[in-house]
Each structure stands twice: as structure tokens, then as C-alpha cells.
Tab-separated table of C-alpha atoms and ligand atoms in Angstrom:
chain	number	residue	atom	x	y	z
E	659	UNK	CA	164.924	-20.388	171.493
E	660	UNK	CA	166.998	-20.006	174.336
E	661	UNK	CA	168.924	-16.915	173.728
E	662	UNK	CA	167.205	-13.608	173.397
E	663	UNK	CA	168.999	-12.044	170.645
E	664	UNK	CA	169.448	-8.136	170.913
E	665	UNK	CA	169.094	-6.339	166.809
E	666	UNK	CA	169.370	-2.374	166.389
E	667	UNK	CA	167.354	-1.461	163.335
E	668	UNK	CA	168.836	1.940	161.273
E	669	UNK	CA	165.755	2.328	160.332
E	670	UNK	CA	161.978	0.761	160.243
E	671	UNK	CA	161.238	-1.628	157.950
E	672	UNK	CA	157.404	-2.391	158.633
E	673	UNK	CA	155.582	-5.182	160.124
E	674	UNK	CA	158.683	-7.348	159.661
E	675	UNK	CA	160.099	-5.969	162.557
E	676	UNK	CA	157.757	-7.595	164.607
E	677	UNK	CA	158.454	-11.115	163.334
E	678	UNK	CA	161.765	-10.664	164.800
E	679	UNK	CA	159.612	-9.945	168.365
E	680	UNK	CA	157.206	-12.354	168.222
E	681	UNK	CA	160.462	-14.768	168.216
E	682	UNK	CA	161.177	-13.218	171.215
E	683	UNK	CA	163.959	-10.779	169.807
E	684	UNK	CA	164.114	-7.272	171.579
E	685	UNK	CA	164.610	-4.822	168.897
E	686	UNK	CA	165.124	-1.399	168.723
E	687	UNK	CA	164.185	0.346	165.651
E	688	UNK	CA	165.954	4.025	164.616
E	689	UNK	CA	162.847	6.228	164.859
E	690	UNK	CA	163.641	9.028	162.358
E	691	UNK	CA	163.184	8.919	158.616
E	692	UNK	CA	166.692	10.049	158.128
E	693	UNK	CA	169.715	7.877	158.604
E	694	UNK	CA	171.525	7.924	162.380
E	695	UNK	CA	174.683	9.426	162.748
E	696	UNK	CA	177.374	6.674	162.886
E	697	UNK	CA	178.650	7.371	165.942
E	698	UNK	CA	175.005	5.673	167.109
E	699	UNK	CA	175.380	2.926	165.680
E	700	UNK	CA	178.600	2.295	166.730
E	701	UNK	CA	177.210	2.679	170.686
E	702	UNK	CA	174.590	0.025	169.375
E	703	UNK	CA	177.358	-1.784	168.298
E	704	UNK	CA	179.765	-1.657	171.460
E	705	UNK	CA	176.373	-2.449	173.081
E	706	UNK	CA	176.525	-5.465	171.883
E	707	UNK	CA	173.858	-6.168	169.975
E	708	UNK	CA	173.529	-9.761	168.344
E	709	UNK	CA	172.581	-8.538	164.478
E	710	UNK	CA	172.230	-4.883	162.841
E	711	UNK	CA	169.734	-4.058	160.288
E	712	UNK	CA	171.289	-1.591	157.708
E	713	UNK	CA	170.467	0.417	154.976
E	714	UNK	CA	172.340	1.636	151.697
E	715	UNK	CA	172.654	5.482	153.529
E	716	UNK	CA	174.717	3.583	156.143
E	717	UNK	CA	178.701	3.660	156.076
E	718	UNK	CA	179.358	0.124	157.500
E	719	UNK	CA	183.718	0.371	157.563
E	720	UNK	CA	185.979	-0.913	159.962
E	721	UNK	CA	185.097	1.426	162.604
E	722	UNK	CA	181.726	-0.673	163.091
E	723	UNK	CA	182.854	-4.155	162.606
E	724	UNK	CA	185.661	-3.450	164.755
E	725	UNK	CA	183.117	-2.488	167.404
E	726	UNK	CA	181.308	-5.039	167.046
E	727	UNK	CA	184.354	-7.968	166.665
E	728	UNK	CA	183.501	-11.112	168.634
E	729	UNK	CA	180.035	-9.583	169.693
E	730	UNK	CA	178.064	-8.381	166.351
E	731	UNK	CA	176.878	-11.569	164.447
E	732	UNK	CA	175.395	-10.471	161.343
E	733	UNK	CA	174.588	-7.214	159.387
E	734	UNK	CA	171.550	-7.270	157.599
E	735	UNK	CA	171.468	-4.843	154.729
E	736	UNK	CA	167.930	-4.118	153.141
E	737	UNK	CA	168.921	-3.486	149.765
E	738	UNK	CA	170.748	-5.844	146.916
E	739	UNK	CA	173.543	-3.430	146.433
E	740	UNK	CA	175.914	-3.175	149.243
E	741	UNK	CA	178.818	-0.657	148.504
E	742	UNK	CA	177.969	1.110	151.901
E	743	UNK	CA	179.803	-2.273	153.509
E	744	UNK	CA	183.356	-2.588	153.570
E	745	UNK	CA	183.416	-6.145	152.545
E	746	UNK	CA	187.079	-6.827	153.711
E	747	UNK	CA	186.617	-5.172	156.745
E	748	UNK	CA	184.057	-7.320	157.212
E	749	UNK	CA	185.696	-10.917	156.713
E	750	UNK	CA	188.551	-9.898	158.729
E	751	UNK	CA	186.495	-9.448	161.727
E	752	UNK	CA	184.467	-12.260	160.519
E	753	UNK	CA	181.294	-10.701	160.584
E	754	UNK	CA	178.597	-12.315	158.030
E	755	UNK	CA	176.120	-9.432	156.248
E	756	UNK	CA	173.232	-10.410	154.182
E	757	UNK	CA	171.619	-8.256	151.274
E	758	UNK	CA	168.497	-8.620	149.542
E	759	UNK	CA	168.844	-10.145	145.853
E	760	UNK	CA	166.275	-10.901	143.111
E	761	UNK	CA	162.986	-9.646	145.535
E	762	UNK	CA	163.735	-6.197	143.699
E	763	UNK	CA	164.873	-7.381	140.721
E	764	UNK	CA	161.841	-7.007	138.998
E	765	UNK	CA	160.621	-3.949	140.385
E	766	UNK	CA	164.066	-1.861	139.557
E	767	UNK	CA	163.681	-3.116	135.886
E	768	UNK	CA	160.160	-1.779	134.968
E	769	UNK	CA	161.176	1.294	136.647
E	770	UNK	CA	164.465	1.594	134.402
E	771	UNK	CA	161.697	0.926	131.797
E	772	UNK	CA	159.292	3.426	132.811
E	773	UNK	CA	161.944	6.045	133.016
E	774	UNK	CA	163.089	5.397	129.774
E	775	UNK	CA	159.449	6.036	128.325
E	776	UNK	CA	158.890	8.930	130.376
E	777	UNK	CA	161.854	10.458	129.634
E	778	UNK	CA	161.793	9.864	125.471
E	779	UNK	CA	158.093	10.908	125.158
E	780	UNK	CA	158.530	13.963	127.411
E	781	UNK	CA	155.765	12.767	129.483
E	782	UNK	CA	157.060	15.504	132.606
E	783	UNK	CA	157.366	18.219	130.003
E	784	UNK	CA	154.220	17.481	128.340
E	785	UNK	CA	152.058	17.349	132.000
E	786	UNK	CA	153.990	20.611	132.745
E	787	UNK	CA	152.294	21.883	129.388
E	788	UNK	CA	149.217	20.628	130.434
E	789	UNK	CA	148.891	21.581	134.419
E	790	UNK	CA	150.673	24.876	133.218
E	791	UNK	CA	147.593	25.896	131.263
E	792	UNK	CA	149.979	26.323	127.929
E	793	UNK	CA	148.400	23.386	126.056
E	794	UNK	CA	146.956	25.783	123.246
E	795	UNK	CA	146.607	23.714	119.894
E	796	UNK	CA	147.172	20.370	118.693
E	797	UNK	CA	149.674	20.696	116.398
E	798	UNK	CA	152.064	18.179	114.270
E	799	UNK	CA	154.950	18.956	115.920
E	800	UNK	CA	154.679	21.845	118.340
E	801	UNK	CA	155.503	22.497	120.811
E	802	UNK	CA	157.804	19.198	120.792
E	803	UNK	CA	157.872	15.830	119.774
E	804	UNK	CA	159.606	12.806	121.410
E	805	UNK	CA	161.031	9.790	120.629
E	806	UNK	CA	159.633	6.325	120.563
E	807	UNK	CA	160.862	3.334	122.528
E	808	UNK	CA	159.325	0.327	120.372
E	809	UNK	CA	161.601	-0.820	118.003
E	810	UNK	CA	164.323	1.035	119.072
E	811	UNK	CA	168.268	-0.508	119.814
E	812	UNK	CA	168.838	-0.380	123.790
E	813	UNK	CA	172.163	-1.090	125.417
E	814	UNK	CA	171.814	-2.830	128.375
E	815	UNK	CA	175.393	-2.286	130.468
E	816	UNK	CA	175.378	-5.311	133.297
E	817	UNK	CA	173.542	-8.701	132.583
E	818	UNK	CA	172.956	-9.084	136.481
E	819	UNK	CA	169.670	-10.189	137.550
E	820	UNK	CA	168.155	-6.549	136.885
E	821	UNK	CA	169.801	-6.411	133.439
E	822	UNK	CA	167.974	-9.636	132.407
E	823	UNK	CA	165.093	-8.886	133.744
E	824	UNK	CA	165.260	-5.227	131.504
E	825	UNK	CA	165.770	-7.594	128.570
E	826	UNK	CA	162.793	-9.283	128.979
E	827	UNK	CA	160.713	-6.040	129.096
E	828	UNK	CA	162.440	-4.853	125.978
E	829	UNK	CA	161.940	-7.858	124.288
E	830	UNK	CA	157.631	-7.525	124.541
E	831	UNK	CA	158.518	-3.808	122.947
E	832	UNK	CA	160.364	-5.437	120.050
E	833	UNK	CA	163.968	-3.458	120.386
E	834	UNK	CA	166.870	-4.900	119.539
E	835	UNK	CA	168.993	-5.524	122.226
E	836	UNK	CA	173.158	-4.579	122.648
E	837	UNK	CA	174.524	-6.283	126.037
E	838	UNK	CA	177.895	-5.525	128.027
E	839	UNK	CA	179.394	-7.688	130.978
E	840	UNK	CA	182.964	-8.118	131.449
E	841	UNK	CA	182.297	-10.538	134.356
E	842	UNK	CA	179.366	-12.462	133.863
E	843	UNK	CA	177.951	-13.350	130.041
E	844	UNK	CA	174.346	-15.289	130.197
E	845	UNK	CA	174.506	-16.900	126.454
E	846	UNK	CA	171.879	-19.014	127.268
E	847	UNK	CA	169.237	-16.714	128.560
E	848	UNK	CA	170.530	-14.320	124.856
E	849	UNK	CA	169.654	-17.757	123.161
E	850	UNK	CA	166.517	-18.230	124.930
E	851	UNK	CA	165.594	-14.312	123.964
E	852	UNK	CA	166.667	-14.668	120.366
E	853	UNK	CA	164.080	-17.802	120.103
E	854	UNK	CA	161.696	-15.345	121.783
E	855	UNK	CA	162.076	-12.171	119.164
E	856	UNK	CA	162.119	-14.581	116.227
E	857	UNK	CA	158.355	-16.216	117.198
E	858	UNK	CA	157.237	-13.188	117.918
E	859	UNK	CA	158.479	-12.322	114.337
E	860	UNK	CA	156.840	-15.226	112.681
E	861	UNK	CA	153.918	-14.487	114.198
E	862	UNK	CA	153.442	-11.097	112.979
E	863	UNK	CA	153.779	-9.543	116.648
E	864	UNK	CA	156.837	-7.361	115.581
E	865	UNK	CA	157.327	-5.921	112.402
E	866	UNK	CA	160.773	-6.434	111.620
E	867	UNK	CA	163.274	-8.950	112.620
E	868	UNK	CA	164.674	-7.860	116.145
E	869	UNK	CA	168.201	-9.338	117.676
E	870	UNK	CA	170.093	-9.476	121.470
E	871	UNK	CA	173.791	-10.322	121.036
E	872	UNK	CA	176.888	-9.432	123.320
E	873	UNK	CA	179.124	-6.561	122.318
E	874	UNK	CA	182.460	-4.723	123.744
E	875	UNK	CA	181.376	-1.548	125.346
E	876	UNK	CA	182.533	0.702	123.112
E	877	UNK	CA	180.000	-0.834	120.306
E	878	UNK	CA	177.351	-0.735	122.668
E	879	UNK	CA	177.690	2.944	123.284
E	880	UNK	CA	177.981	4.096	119.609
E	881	UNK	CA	174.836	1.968	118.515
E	882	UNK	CA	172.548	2.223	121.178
E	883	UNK	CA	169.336	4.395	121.192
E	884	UNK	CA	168.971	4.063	124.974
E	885	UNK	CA	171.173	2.916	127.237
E	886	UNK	CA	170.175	1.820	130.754
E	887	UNK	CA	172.738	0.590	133.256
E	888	UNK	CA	172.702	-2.271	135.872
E	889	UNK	CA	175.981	-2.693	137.537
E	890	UNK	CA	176.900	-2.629	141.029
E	891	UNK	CA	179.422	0.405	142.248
E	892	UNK	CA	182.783	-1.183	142.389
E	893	UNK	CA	185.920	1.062	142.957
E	894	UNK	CA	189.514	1.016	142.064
E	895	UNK	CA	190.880	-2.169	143.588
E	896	UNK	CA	188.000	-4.448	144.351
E	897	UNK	CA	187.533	-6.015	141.037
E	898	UNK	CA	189.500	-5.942	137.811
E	899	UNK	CA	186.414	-4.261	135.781
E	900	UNK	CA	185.851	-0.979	138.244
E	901	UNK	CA	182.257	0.846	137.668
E	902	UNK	CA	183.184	3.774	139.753
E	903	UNK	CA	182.820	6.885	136.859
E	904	UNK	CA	182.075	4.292	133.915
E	905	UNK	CA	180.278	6.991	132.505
E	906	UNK	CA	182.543	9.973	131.987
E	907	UNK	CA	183.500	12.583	129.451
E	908	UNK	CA	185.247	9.733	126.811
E	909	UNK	CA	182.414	6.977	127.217
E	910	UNK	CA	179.593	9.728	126.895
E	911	UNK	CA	181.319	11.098	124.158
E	912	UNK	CA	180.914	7.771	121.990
E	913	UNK	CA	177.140	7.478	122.729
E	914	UNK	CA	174.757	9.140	119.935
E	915	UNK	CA	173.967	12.474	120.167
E	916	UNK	CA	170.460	10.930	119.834
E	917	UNK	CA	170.961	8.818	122.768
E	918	UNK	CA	169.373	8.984	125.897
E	919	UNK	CA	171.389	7.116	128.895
E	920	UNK	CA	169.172	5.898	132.149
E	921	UNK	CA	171.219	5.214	135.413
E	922	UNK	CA	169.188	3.109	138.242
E	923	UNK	CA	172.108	1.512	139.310
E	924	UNK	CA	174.562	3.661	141.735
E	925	UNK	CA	175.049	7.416	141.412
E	926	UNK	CA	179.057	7.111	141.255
E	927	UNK	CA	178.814	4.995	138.635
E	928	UNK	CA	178.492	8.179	136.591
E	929	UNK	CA	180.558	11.101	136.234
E	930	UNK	CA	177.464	14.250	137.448
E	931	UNK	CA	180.045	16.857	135.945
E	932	UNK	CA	180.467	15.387	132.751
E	933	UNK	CA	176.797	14.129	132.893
E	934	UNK	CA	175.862	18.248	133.420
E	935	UNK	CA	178.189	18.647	129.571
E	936	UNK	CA	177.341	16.104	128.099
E	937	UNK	CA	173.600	17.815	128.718
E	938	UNK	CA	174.445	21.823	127.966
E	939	UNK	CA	176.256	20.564	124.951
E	940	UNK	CA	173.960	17.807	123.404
E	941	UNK	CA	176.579	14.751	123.059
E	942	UNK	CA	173.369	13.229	124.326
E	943	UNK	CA	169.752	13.152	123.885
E	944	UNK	CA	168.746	13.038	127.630
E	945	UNK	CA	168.669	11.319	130.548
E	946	UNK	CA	166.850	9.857	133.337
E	947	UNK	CA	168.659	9.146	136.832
E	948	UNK	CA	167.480	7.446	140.107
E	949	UNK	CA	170.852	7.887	141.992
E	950	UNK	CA	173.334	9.948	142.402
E	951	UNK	CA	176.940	11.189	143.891
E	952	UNK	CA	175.657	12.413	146.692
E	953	UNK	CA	172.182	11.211	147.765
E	954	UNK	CA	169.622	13.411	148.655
E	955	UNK	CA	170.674	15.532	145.026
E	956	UNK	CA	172.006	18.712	146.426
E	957	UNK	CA	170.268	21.467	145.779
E	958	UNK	CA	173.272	23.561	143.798
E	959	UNK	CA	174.032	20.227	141.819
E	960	UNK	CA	174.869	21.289	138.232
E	961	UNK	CA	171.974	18.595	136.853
E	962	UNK	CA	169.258	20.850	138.258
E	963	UNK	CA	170.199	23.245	135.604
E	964	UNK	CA	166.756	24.703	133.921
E	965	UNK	CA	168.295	24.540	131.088
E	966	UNK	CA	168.597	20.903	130.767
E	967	UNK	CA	165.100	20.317	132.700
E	968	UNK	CA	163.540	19.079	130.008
E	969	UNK	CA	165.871	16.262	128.992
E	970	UNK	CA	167.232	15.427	132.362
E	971	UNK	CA	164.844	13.299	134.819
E	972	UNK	CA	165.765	13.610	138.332
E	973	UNK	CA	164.027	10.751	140.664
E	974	UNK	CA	164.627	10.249	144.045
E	975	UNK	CA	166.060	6.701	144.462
E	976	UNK	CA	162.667	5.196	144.161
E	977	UNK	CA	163.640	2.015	141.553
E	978	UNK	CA	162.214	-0.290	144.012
E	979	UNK	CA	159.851	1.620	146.052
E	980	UNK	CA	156.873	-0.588	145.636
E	981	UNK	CA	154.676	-1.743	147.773
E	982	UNK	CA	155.225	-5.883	148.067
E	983	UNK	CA	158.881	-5.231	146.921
E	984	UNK	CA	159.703	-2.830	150.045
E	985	UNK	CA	157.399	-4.283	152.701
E	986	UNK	CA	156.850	-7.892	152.197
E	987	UNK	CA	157.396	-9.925	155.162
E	988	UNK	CA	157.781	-12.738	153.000
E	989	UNK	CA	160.970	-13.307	152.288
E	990	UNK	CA	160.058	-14.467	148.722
E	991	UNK	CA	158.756	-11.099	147.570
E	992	UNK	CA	159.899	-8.630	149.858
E	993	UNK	CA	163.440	-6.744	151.028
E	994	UNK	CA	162.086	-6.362	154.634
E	995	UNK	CA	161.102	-10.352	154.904
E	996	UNK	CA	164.197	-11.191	152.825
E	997	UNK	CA	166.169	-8.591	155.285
E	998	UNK	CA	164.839	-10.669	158.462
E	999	UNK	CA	165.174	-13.957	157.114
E	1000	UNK	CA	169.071	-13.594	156.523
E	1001	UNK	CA	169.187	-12.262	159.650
E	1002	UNK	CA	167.357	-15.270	161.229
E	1003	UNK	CA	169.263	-17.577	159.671
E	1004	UNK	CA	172.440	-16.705	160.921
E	1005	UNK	CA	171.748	-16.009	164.252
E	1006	UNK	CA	169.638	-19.188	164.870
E	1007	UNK	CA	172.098	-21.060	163.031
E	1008	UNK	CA	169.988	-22.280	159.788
E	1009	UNK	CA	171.443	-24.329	157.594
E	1010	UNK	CA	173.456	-26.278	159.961
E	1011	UNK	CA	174.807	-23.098	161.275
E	1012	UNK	CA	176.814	-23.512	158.059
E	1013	UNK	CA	177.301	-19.705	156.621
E	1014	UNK	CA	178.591	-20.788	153.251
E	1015	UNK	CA	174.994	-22.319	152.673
E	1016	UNK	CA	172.825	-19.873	153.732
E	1017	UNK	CA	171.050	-18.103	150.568
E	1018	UNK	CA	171.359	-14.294	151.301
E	1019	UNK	CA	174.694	-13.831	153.092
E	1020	UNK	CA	176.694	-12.073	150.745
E	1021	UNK	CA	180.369	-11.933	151.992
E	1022	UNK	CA	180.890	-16.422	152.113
E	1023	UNK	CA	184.224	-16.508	151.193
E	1024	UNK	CA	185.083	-15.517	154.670
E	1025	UNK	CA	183.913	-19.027	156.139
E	1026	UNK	CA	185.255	-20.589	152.775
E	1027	UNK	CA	188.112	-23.024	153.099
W	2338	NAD	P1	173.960	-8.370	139.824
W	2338	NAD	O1	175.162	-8.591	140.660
W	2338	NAD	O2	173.025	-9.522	139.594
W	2338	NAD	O3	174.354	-7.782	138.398
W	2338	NAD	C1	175.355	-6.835	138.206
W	2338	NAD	C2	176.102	-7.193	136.927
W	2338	NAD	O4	177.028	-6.143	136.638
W	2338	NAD	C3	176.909	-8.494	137.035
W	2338	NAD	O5	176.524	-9.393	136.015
W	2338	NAD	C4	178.340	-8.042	136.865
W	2338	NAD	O6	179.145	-8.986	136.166
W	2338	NAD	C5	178.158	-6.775	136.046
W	2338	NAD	N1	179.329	-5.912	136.055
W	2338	NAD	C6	180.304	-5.809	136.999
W	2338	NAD	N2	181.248	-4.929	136.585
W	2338	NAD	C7	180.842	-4.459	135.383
W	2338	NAD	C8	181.383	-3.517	134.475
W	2338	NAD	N3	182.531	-2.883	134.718
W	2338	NAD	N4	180.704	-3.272	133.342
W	2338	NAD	C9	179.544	-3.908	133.078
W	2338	NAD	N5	178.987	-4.824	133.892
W	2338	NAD	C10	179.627	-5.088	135.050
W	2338	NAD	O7	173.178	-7.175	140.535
W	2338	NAD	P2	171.655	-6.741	140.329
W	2338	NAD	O8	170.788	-7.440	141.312
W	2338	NAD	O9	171.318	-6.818	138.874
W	2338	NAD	O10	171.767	-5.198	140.787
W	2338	NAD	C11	172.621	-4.312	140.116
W	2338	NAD	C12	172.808	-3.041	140.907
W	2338	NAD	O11	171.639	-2.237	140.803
W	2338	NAD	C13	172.989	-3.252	142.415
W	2338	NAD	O12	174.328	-3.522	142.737
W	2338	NAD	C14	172.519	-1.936	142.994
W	2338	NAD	O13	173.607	-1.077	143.180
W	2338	NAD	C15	171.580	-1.366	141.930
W	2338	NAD	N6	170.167	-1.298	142.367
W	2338	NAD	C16	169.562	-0.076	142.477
W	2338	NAD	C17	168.227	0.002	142.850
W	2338	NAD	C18	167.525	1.316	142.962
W	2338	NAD	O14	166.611	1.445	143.772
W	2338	NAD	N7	167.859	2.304	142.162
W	2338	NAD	C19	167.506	-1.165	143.116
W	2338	NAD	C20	168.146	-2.383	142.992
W	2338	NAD	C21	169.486	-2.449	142.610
């Protein structure tokens, strides 16, 4: 390589950082777990560094590609969501950024799963009981019961790559499945499910007949059990089907009051105040949430009321905290190798040096004809 490329890391993402050195990179890596203030990364910028590595707690807006116009070469965002980047900021200054799809994927959906268990059988409340030293009696029904998940109707909002993979999970617990996606509608992969449910019918694995079929979003709501969402944030004005409060006083309103509604997608994708209502006045069940508004939760934020705790999970953005998922330096199975590898190819000019081809840049209709 005959150019030693300069990257400023907003953070450290493991031993993929030195992949990037052993090329013969010089990197400099954010020390602190907390994100920097912008106005440092905009000195890395005007530094001119060759690629940034980004995170979802980063605002990347005009300010930065503007900084970094003619000189910054690529943004590299470790995370598949990436409403933290101005997107047409950052095809006017031409600036590629990359994002990590489908390494997560199936680490976000079990955890959408998992939260939807834990938060219908009460598991916190009942380990509270437990560690609390208040588990007195076994009892039929005291001092609570919760709800089962098997068998159940979920509502799966987005039929993205994390959606799917949700469906599948739900499909080995035999629930019948409600889906909702203005923009993108998989009928095959519903097909392939249906096939699925019905041998596990005739086999005697599940009970009763179960079913997946597409519905408006208004039928999905007043059905559904559960409903667990999977859409990217998208505001007023960057797509016909905005996401930005989907969840607000009306749409909670039509779910069941036996509902419970699980949100691992972004935090403004629902409405916290109506959320907090909803709660006190029982148009819903419960629910379990991995993001929010404002991330970290503030600590006078209406859903740390007591008296919702026991039907309101609060978890700190942790849908794909695993292990492999998070640290991988293969780009194959993990957001840091995934994170490098876009970064790689752009600066070294994979793929013919031909943006439009390379797999994780997100923003190709910039280079598009
Ligand atoms: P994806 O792009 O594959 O799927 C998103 C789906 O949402 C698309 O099919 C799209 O058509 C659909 N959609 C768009 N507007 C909609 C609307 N108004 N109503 C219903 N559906 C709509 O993305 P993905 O890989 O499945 O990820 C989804 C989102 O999950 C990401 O954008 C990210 O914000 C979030 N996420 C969170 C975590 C976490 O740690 N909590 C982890 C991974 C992803």
C-alpha cells in the first residue's frame, strides 16, 4: 500500500482496530467510554483524516462532512441503523459511509424475543420477589400471574432483515404471525413460513393450525398480543412512510388493552409521553424498550414511574451486545470486522474502486448515474 491512510476512531471497537494497523494505517482511537464532543471530531476532521469510524451517539450533519469535503473519504458507522448521519449532507459533499447490516440481525431478534418473554412472564418482578426475600407460598395465582408467549398472535411492524429474522423465532413458538411494511413486503419468505407452520402442524409439533399473512397497520394493532417493532427512524421528509412517533396516543390506543408492545428499534420511533399513559392508564398490557428519546434514559423520564415498574422493561440499548456480534473481526459475523471492512474497501479502492458495488456502503445513489 503506498499511502498511509490516517482514521479517527469515536470510539474503540476491539482488536479490529489493529487490523487497520497492521495494514499500516495510523489510527487514533477516542479513549473514553462516552461519546466525544463534536467539536473533536470535527478537528479530526479538518485534520484531515482519510476515514472516520462512527457510532449511533454521533451527530454526523453537515458541519462534519463539510469539514471534511475533498479530504474525508469514508465514514464508517458501527451499527445497521444510521439516523445519526445526515444522508444528504453526505452525497452532496460526496462522502461514502458504510453501516453494518445483517451481522446483528440475528442477535437484535432473539433479544426482541427474550424481552418479550421476560416481560409477559414477569421474570424481573418475579426475581425481585425472590432476591427480595417475599417469595412466601406457592400459590395458584398470587402474588401474580403472567402471560404466555406460545401460541400467542404477534405483530411484527417492519419486515427488514430483523423483522424476518423475529418471524422465524416466533414461528418455532407456534404464534400466529400479523406483518406491516409499507415499503418492502417479503411474500415469499410469508410463503416459505406458512409451509413451515403447516408441517409443523401435521406433525403434531403445534397444536393448532398457526398463520403469517400481511395486514394494514391498523389490523395489526387491534389483533396483536405482542407487538415488537423493527423499523429504522425516518423523519418527516425523508421517505413517504415516516417512523418518527409511529407509536403515539391514536396507534396505542387501537392496540389491546392486553397487549404488550416491545420497541428495539429507535427510541423516537415512539411517543415516551404517550408511552408513560398509555402505562398509568392500562390501554396496554406492558412493555419492554431497548431505546429511547434521549439515550442514556434520563433519570426524571416519566417511564421510570414505580408505578408502572412492573409492566415497563427498561434496557439499556443492549439488542446486539453480544459477544461475536459486537467484536468480531470478521466481517461475516461481527459489526467491528464488518465496520473495518467497509472502511477498507473504500479507501483501498475494492471493487474496482467502484462505490456503487461495494457491499456495506449505504448512501450509493450518490455515485449512481
Ligand atoms: P431493514 O432496513 O432491513 O428493515 C427495516 C424495515 O422497516 C424495512 O423493510 C422498511 O421497509 C420498513 N419500514 C420503513 N418504514 C416503515 C413504516 N413506516 N412502517 C413499517 N415498516 C417500515 O433494517 P434492519 O436491519 O431490520 O434494522 C431495523 C432497525 O433496527 C435499524 O434501522 C435500527 O435502527 C434498529 N436496530 C436496533 C438495534 C439495537 O441494538 N436496539 C440493533 C439493530 C438494529
Amino acid at each position: 500500500m503506498s499511502k498511509k491512510f490516517r482514521v479517527f476512531a469515536t470510539c474503540d471497537i476491539g482488536e479490529s482496530i489493529n487490523l487497520l494497523r497492521q495494514r499500516g494505517y495510523e489510527v487514533e482511537v477516542y479513549p473514553k467510554p462516552e461519546a466525544p464532543p463534536k467539536s473533536l471530531i470535527i478537528e479530526k476532521v479538518k485534520s484531515r483524516i482519510d476515514g472516520l469510524i462512527t457510532t449511533l451517539r454521533d451527530p454526523i450533519d453537515a458541519e462534519v462532512f463539510e469539514a471534511g469535503k475533498g479530504t474525508l473519504k469514508v465514514v464508517a458507522q458501527i451499527a445497521v441503523g444510521f439516523d445519526n448521519i445526515n444522508r444528504a449532507d453526505a452525497n452532496r459533499c460526496k462522502i461514502p459511509f458504510t453501516h453494518t447490516a445483517d451481522v446483528l440481525t440475528e442477535a437484535t431478534a432473539e433479544f426482541a424475543f427474550f424481552m418479550m418473554g421476560a416481560l409477559a412472564r414477569k421474570m424481573w418482578t418475579a426475581e425481585h420477589l425472590t432476591r427480595e426475600n417475599k417469595w412466601g407460598y406457592w400459590h395458584p395465582y398470587l402474588p401474580f400471574l403472567g402471560d404466555e408467549v406460545t401460541g400467542k398472535t404477534i405483530a411484527v411492524i417492519g419486515t427488514g432483515r430483523i423483522g424476518l429474522a423475529l418471524i422465524k423465532k416466533c414461528t418455532g413458538f407456534d404464534m400466529n404471525i400479523l406483518c406491516y411494511d409499507p415499503a418492502y413486503q417479503n411474500h415469499e419468505y410469508v410463503k416459505a413460513v406458512q409451509e413451515m407452520k403447516d408441517i409443523r402442524h401435521a406433525h403434531g409439533f403445534s397444536r393448532d393450525k398457526t398463520w403469517i399473512k400481511y395486514v394494514p397497520l391498523e389490523e395489526a394493532l387491534a389483533e396483536a398480543d405482542f407487538v415488537s417493532v423493527h423499523v429504522p427512524l425516518l423523519r418527516e421528509g425523508e421517505t413517504t412512510t415516516p417512523t418518527y412517533h409511529l407509536f403515539n396516543e391514536k396507534t396505542l390506543r387501537t392496540m389491546k388493552p392486553t397487549a404488550y408492545l416491545v420497541n428495539t428499534s429507535r427510541g423516537p420511533v415512539v411517543d415516551e409521553a404517550a408511552l408513560a399513559k398509555a402505562l398509568r392508564e392500562n390501554w396496554i398490557a406492558g412493555v419492554a424498550l431497548d431505546v429511547y428519546e434521549k439515550e442514556p434514559l434520563p433519570g426524571d423520564s416519566p417511564l421510570r414511574d414505580p408505578a408502572i415498574e412492573d409492566r415497563c422493561r427498561l434496557l439499556p440499548h443492549f439488542a446486539s451486545a453480544a459477544r461475536i456480534t459486537r467484536l468480531s473481526t470478521d466481517p461475516n459475523r461481527g459489526m467491528a470486522g464488518r465496520t473495518v471492512q467497509g472502511l477498507i474497501d473504500v479507501l483501498e479502492g475494492n471493487y474496482g474502486g467502484d462505490i456503487t458495488k461495494m457491499p456495506y456502503v449505504v448512501n450509493k445513489e450518490a455515485w449512481g448515474k
